[in-house]
Structure formats: C-alpha cells, structure tokens
Coordinates of C-alpha atoms in Angstrom, one line a residue:
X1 CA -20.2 3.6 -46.0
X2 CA -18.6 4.1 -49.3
X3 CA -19.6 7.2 -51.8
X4 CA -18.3 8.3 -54.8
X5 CA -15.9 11.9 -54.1
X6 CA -18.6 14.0 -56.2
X7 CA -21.8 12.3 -54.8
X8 CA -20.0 13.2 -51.1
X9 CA -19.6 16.6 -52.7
X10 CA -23.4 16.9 -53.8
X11 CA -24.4 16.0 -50.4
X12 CA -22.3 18.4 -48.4
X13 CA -23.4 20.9 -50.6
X14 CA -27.1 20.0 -50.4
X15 CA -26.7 20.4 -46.2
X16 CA -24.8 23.4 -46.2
X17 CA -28.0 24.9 -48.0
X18 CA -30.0 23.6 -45.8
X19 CA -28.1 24.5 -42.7
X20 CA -27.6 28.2 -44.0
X21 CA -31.6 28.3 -44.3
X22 CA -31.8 27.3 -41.3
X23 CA -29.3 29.3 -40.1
X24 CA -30.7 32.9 -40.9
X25 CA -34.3 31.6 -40.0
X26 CA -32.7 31.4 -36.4
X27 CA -34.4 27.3 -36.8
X28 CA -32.3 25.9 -33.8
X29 CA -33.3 22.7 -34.2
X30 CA -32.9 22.2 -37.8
X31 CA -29.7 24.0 -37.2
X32 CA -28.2 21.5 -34.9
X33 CA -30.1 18.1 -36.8
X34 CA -28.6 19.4 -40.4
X35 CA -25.2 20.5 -38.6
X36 CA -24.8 16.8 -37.2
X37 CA -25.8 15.5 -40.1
X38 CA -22.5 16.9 -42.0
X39 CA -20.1 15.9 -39.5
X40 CA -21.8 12.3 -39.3
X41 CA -21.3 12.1 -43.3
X42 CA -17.5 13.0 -42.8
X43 CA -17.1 10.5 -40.5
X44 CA -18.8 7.7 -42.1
X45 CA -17.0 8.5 -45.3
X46 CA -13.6 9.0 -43.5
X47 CA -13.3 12.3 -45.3
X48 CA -11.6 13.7 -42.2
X49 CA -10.0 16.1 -44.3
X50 CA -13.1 17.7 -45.6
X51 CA -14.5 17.9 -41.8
X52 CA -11.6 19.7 -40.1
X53 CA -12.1 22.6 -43.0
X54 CA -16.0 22.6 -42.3
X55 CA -16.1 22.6 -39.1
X56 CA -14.0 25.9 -38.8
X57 CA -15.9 27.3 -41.6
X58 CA -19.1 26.5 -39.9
X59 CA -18.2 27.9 -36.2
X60 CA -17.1 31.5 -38.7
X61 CA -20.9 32.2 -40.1
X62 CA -22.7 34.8 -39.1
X63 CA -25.6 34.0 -36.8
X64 CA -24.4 30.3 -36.4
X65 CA -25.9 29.1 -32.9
X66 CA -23.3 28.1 -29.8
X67 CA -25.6 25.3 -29.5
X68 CA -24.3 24.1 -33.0
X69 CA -20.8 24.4 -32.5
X70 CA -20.6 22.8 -29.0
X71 CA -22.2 19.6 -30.6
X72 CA -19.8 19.6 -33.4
X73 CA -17.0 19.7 -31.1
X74 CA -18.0 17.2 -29.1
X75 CA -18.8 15.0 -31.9
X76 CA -15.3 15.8 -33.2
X77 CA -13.4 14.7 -29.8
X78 CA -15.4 11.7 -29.4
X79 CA -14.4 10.6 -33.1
X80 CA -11.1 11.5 -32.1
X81 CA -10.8 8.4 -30.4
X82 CA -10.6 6.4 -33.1
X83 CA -8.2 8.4 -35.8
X84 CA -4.7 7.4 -36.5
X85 CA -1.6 10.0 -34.8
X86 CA -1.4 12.1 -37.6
X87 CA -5.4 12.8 -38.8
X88 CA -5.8 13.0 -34.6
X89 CA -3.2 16.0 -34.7
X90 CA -4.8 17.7 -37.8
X91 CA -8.2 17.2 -36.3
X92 CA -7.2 18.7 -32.9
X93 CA -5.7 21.9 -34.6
X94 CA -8.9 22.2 -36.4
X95 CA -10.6 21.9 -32.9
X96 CA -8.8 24.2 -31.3
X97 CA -9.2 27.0 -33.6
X98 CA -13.0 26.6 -33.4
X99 CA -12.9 26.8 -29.4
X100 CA -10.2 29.5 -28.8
X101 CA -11.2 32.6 -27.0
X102 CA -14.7 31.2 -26.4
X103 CA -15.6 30.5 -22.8
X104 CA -18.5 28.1 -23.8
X105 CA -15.9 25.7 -25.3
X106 CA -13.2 25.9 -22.7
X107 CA -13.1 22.7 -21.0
X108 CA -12.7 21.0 -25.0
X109 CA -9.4 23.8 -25.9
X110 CA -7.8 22.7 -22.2
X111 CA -8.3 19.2 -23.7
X112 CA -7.1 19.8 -27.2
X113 CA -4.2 21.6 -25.3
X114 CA -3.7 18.3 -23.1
X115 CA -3.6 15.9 -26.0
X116 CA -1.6 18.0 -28.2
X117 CA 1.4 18.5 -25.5
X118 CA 1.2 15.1 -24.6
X119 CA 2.3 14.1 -27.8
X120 CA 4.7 16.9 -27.8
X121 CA 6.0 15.2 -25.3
X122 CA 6.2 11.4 -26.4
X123 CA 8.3 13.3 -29.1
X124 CA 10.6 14.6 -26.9
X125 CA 9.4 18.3 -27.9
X126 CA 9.7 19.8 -23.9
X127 CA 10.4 23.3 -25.2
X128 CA 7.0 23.2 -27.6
X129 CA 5.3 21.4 -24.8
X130 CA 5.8 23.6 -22.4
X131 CA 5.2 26.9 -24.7
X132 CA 1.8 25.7 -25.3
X133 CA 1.2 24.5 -21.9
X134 CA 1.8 28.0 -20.4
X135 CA -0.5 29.8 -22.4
X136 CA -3.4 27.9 -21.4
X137 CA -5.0 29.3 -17.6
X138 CA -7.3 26.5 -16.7
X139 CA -7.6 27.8 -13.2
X140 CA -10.2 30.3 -14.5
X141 CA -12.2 27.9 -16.1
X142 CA -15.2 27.6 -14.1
X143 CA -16.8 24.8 -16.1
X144 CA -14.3 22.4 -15.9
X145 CA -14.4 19.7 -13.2
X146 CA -12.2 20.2 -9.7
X147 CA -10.5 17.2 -10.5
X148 CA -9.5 17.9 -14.5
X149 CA -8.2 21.2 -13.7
X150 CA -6.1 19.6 -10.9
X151 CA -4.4 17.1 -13.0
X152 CA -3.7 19.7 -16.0
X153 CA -2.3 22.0 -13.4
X154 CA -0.2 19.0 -12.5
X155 CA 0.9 18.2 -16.1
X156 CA 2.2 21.6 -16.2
X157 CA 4.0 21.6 -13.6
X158 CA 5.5 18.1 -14.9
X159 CA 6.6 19.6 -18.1
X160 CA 8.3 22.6 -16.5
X161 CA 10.1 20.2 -14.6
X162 CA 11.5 18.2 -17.5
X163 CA 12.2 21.5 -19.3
X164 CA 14.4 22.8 -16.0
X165 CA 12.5 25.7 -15.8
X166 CA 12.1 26.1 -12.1
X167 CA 11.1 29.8 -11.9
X168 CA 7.8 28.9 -13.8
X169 CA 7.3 25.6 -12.4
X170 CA 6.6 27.8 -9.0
X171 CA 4.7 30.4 -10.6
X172 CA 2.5 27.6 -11.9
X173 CA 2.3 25.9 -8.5
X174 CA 0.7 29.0 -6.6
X175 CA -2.4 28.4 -8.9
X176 CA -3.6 25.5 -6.4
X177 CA -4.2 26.3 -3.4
X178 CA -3.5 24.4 -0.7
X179 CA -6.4 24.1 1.4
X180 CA -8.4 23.3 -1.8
X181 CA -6.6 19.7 -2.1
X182 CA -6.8 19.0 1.5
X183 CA -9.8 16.3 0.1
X184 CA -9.5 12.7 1.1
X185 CA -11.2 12.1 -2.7
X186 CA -7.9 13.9 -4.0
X187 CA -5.4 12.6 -2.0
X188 CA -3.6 11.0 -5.1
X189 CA -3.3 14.4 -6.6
X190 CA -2.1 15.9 -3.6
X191 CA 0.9 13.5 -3.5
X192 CA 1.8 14.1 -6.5
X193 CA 1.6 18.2 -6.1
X194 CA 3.9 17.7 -3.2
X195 CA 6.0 15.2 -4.8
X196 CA 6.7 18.3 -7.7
X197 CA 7.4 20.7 -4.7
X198 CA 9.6 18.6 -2.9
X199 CA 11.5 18.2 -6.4
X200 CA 11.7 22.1 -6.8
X201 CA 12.8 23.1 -3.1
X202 CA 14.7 20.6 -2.8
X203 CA 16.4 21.9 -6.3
X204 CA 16.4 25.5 -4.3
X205 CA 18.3 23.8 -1.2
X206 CA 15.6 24.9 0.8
X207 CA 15.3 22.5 3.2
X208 CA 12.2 24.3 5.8
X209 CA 9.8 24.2 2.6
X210 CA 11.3 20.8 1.1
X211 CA 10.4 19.0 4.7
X212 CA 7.2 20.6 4.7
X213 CA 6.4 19.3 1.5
X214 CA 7.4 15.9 2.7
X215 CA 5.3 16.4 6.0
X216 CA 2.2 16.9 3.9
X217 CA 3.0 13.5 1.5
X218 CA 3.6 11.7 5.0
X219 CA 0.3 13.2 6.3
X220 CA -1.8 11.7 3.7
X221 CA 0.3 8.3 3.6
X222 CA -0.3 8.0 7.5
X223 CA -4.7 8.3 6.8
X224 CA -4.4 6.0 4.3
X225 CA -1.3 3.5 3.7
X226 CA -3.1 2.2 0.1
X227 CA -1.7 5.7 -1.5
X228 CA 1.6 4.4 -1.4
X229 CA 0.6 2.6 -5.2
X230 CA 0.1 6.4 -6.4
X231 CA 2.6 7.0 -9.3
X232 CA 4.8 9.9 -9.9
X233 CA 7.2 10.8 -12.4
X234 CA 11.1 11.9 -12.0
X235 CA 11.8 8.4 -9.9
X236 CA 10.0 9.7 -7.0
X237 CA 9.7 6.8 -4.1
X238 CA 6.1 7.3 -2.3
X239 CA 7.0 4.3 0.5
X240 CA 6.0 5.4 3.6
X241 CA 9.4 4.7 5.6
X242 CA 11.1 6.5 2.9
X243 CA 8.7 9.6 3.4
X244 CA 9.3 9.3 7.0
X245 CA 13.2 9.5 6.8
X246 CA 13.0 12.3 4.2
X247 CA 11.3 14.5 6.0
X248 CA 12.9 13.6 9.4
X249 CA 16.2 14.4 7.9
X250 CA 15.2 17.9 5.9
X251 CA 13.5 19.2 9.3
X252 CA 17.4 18.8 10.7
X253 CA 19.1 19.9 8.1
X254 CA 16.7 23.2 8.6
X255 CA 18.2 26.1 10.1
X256 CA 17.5 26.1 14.2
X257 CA 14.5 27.4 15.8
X258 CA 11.5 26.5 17.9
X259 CA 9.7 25.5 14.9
X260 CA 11.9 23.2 13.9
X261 CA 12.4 21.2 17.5
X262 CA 8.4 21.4 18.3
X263 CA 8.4 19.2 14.5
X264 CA 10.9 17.3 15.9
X265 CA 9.6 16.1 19.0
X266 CA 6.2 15.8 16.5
X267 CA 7.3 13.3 14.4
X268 CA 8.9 11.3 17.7
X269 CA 5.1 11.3 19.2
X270 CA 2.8 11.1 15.8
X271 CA 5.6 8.4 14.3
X272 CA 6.6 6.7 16.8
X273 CA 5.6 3.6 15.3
X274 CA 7.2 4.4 11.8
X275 CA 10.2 5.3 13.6
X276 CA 10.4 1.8 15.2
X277 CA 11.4 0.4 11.5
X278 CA 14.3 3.3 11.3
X279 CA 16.1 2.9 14.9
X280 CA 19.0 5.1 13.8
X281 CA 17.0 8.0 12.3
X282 CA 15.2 7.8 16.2
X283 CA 18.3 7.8 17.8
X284 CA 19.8 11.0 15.9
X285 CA 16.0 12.9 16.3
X286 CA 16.3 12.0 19.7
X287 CA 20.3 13.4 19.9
X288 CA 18.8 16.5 18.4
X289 CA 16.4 17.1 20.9
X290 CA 19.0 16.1 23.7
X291 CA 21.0 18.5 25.6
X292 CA 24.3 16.1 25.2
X293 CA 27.0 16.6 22.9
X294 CA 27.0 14.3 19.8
X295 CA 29.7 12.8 16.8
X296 CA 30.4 15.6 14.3
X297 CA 31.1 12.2 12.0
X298 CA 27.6 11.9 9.8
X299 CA 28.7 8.4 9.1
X300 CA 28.6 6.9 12.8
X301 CA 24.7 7.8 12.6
X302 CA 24.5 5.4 10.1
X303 CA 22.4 7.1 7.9
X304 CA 24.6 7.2 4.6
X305 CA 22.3 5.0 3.1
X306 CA 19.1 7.7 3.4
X307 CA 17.6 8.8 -0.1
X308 CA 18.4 12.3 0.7
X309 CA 22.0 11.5 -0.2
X310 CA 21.7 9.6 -2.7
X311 CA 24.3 10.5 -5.9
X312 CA 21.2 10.4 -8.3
X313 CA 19.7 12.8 -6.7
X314 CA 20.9 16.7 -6.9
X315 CA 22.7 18.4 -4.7
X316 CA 23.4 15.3 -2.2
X317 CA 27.0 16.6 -1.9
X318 CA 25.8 19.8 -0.3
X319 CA 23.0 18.2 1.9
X320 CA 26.1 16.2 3.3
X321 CA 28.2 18.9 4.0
X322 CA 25.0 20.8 5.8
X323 CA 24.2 17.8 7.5
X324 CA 27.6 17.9 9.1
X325 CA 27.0 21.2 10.0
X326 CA 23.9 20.8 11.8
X327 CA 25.9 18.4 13.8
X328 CA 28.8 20.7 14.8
X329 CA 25.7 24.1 15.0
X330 CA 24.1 21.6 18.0
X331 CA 27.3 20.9 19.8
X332 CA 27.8 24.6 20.4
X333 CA 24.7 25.2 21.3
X334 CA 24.8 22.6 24.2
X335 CA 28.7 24.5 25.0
X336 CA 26.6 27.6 25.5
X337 CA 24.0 26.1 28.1
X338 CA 26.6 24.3 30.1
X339 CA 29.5 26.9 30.0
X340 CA 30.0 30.7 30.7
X341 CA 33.0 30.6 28.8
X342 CA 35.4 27.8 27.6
X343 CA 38.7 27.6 25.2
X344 CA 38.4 26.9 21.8
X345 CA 41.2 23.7 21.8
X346 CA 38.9 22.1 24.5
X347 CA 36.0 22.3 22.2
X348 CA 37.9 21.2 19.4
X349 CA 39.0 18.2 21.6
X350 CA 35.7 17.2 22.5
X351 CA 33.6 17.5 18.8
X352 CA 36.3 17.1 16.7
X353 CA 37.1 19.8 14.6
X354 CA 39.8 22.0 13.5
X355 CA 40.4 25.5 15.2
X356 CA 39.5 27.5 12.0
X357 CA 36.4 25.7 10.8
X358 CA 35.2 26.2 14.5
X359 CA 35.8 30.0 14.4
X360 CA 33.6 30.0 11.0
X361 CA 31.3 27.8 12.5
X362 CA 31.0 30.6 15.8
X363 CA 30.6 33.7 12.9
X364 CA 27.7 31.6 11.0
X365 CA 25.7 30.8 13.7
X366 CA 26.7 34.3 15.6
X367 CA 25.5 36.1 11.8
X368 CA 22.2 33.6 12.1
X369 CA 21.5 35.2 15.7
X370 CA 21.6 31.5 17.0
X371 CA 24.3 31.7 19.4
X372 CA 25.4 34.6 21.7
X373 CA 29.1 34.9 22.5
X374 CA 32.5 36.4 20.9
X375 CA 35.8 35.0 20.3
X376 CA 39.2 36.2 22.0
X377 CA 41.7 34.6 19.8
X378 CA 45.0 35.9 22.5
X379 CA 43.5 34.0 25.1
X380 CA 42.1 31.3 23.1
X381 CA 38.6 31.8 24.7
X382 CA 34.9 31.6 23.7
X383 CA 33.1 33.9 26.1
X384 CA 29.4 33.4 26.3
X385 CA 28.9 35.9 29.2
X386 CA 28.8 39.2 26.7
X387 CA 28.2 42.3 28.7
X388 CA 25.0 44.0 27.8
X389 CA 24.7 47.8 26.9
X390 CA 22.1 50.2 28.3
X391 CA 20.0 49.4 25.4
X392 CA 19.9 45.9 25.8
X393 CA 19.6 46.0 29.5
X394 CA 16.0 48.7 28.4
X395 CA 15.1 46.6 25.8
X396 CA 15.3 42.6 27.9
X397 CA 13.3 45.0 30.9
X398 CA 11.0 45.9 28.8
X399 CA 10.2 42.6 27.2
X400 CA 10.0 41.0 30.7
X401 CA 7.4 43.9 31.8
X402 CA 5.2 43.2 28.6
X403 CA 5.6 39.6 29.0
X404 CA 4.4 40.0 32.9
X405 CA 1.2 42.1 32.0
X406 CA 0.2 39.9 28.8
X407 CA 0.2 37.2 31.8
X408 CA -1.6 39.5 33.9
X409 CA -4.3 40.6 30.9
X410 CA -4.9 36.3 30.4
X411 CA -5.2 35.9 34.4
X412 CA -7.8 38.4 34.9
X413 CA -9.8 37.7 31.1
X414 CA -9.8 33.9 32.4
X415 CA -11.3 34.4 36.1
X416 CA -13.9 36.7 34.3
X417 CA -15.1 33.5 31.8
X418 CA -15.1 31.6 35.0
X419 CA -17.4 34.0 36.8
X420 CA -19.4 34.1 34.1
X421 CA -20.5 30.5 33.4
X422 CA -20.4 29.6 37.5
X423 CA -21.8 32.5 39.1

C-alpha cells in the first residue's frame, strides 16, 4: 500500500483523535480497534519509523488501557519478523521501553532482551551482552512458560561463559533448581545446564562437583541414548562413552572418602555395559577399589588419550599431575592396611617414587585426615601404630558405646514393628 507522506500524516492524525476519544470515554473496544488500526497503517506503509515513536507515545497517555498496549506489542514482535537488522534493532528498543517495569508485558521485554543480546553477540559485543543479560531476572516472571525461562537462564549462563566471568556464571546457575529440571520433557535443557557446570567446576578444579555434573549428563544419556544429538556450545562432546570416561575419571581424581568408592563400585554395577567399550578405564576403577598396590606411571593405564587431558581443554596439566597423585594417595593407603610399620626406601622401591615426594605425599594425606601414621626420618620408618592419648582412647570408647546402643535402639524399634503387624 502506497500513500502520499501527508495523506499518511492526515490519517494518523484523524486516529489519534479518535483513539483519544475513546480513550477518556474509558470505550475499550474502540480503544483497542482504533489503536490496531494505527499500527496496521505503519506497517502497511512501512513507516516503521513513525510506529516505534507512536507506540511509546501511546503506552505514555493517561488512562490508556493495558489491553491496548499488550496488543500493540504483540503486533509489533510479530512484525518484527519480517524487518531488516537495523529497523528490527530500532523497533526492539522502542519495545522495550514500552514494556519495562510492567509485569503485564514481561514475557515480550525477556524477549526483546533475548533478541537484542543475541545480536550483541553475533557482533562479538560479550561485555554489552552480558551487561544487558544480567539485569533481566526472568526467574520471577511467573507468566512466562517453564521451558522459555529455562533456555534464557541458559543463555545467560552461555554469555557469562564467553565473557570469563565465572563468579556470575554461578550466581546465575543457582536460579534453577535442580529438582525442577529432573523432567524427561526437558532433558535437552538439562544437558546442556550440566554441560555449563561441568565447564565452570571443572574451571574451579573441583573435581567432586565436576563428576557430579557429569553423573547427571550420564543419567539422562543412559534413559534415553537419542539425547546424544543435543547441541552445546564451547566444544562440549555429549557421546555417551565420552560421558562415561569423564565422570569415571573426575570421581578418582576426587579427594578419598566413602562417597567417592560407593560411586565407584556404582558406576562398575549401573555401567557395566558402557564400561565393556572402555576395558582400561574398568581395569583402573577396579584397581581403585582393590586392596593391591598399583603403577604410580598414569601412562601404563593407558588412558592418555581421555578427554579430561586433553591440551584444549584447561587445566589438563594439573588434572595430570592430580591423577598421579591419586595413584601414589592409594598405594599408601593399602601400606597402611597391610603394615604396622614399614621403611620409607621399601615403599619407594615398591611404588616408585623418590624419598622426598613420598614424605609430602605422607604430610598431604596426614593434613587431609586420610591416613594415620608419622614419619621417623633417623630410622627411616613410617609407623602406622601411633599411640593413642587418654582422649582418644575416651573419645574411640565412647563412639563404640553410642554405636552399640544406636544398634540396640534399631533392634528393639524393629521387633516392636514385627509385633505389631503379626501379633
């Protein structure tokens, strides 16, 4: 439709009368059917420029209906669609100052917000991206679908990610929850949630939280192999082997505990099938679990090749070096079950280390409370058998008498359910 620039003026003047009549009458109807009727002009004539002004003029007059301005706007992002970059970008600035601060238009500002960074971003703009990203808190929006909020969450966290800012990328991650995404019809989204926290923990060099990231990934792969095609960004592999390995390998390089050997022998049982396709990484779980001493050499396990020390990926040098640890930290552990005292040359014989990195390896895992035992360097003597003060001696007594009545209290709480269903 083509008209003239002062017949298009005539017009919008002659509906603006009208729509201010109706206006102040409080007329909803004609309100909305006159309000329409100026943006569909605008469009038809392409005078996009003309449009962006009204429509913040508009959403500004007094008494002007929510009604009224919620249809403009969404007549404004579906003709979106259609515009050219740089009308699209004038248009969505226009948007957003008719919908800010107003909760009825909440879901179309998130939206704006989306389209805006987006582009930010396709222009290599992280910083700007990012600093309009952050103001945005889409996890109050109660309008806006489960799924959308999910995926904008997601995009922040993205951008935060390509910006290196790690301290907000985890502030921004404790807005999901994570029992809300345990949803088979989101199991995409939680991969890729995961996939982000595996990227920042594993930036952190935490490697309890990064395999527990990866054990949630491997989770959803192992209900449904088809969400291997999800896609995330930052080179991140979702193959179910490579899951597998990843989070194998992080549980060992974890600190030692009870936790860690119970997920272990869990992934030896719930995997065992997975693990068929990865015989080395099944041999070294199963060395872990073992009460035999193993190489201190990472490379005769023959996992060199895993994609947790890969040189593309940060840190790999470290996770090496802690991988080796883990290796030597399990030796002396097995030394402690089998030996009441033994001298430090033999154990260096047998795991293949030198004196002085075994004495720091004895002081780490003595400061970590994981082993029990002290050092006589005249004798050349690592002495597991450490007397025990009167404290000690009160304190194990004591624990033994609380563990004996806890056993005691289930007994007597279990014959008494008994009674009561049988007798």
């Amino acid at each position: 439709m083509i008209i003239e620039e002062n017949e298009f003026d005539k017009q919008i003047d002659d509906l603006l009368n009208k729509e201010k009549t109706a206006r102040l009458a409080n007329n909803l109807v004609e309100t909305l059917k006159v309000t329409k009727q100026i943006a569909r002009l605008c469009f038809d004539t392409k005078q996009y420029s003309k449009f962006n002004e009204l429509i913040v003029s508009l959403s500004k007059k007094r008494g002007q209906p929510k009604k009224a301005q919620i249809e403009l706007v969404q007549m404004a992002m579906t003709e979106l669609k259609t515009l050219p970059i740089n009308q699209k970008l004038e248009m969505i600035d226009a948007i957003m100052k008719v919908c800010e601060k107003k909760i009825y238009l909440e879901v179309e500002y998130a939206r704006c917000v989306l389209m805006l960074t987006q582009y930010k971003e396709d222009d290599n703009q992280i910083a700007d991206a990012a600093k309009i990203l952050q103001e945005v808190q889409v996890e109050t929006y109660g309008s806006m679908d489960k799924r959308e909020k999910l995926e904008f969450i997601l995009y922040q966290m993205k951008i935060m990610i390509k910006k290196l800012d790690y301290v907000r990328l985890f502030i921004i991650s404790k807005k999901i929850e994570p029992k809300n995404i345990e949803d088979d019809n989101i199991a995409d989204l939680k991969i890729i949630y995961y996939s982000f926290l595996v990227i920042y923990y594993r930036h952190e060099n935490n490697y309890q939280e990064t395999a527990h990231a990866y054990s949630k990934i491997l989770e959803s792969l192992h209900k449904n192999r088809q969400l291997e095609a999800t896609k995330v960004d930052f080179n991140f592999k979702i193959d179910y082997n490579t899951i597998l390995e990843n989070y194998a390998l992080y549980t060992i390089l974890s600190q030692y505990s009870d936790d860690k050997q119970k997920q272990l022998q869990n992934i030896i049982t719930t995997y065992k099938y997975g693990l068929e396709a990865l015989p080395n990484l099944q041999q070294l779980i199963q060395a872990f679990l073992g009460t035999e001493l193993i190489s201190t050499e990472p490379q005769t396990h023959n996992i060199q090749a895993a994609e947790i020390f890969d040189e593309g990926i940060e840190n790999n040098q470290q996770r090496y070096k802690d991988f080796r640890r883990q290796l030597i930290h399990h030796n002396l552990r097995i030394f402690q079950i089998y030996y009441d005292s033994v001298y430090l040359n033999r154990i260096t014989e047998l795991i293949g280390i030198s004196t002085q990195e075994l004495e720091e390896e004895i002081c780490i895992m003595m400061d970590q409370k994981l082993l029990k035992c002290k050092i006589d360097r005249i004798k050349g003597i690592v002495d597991y058998q450490l007397k025990m003060n009167e404290n000690d001696v009160l304190q194990e007594w004591g624990d033994n008498v609380n563990k004996v009545l806890n056993l005691i209290d289930l007994t007597s709480n279990l014959i008494k359910r008994e009674e009561e269903l049988f007798l």
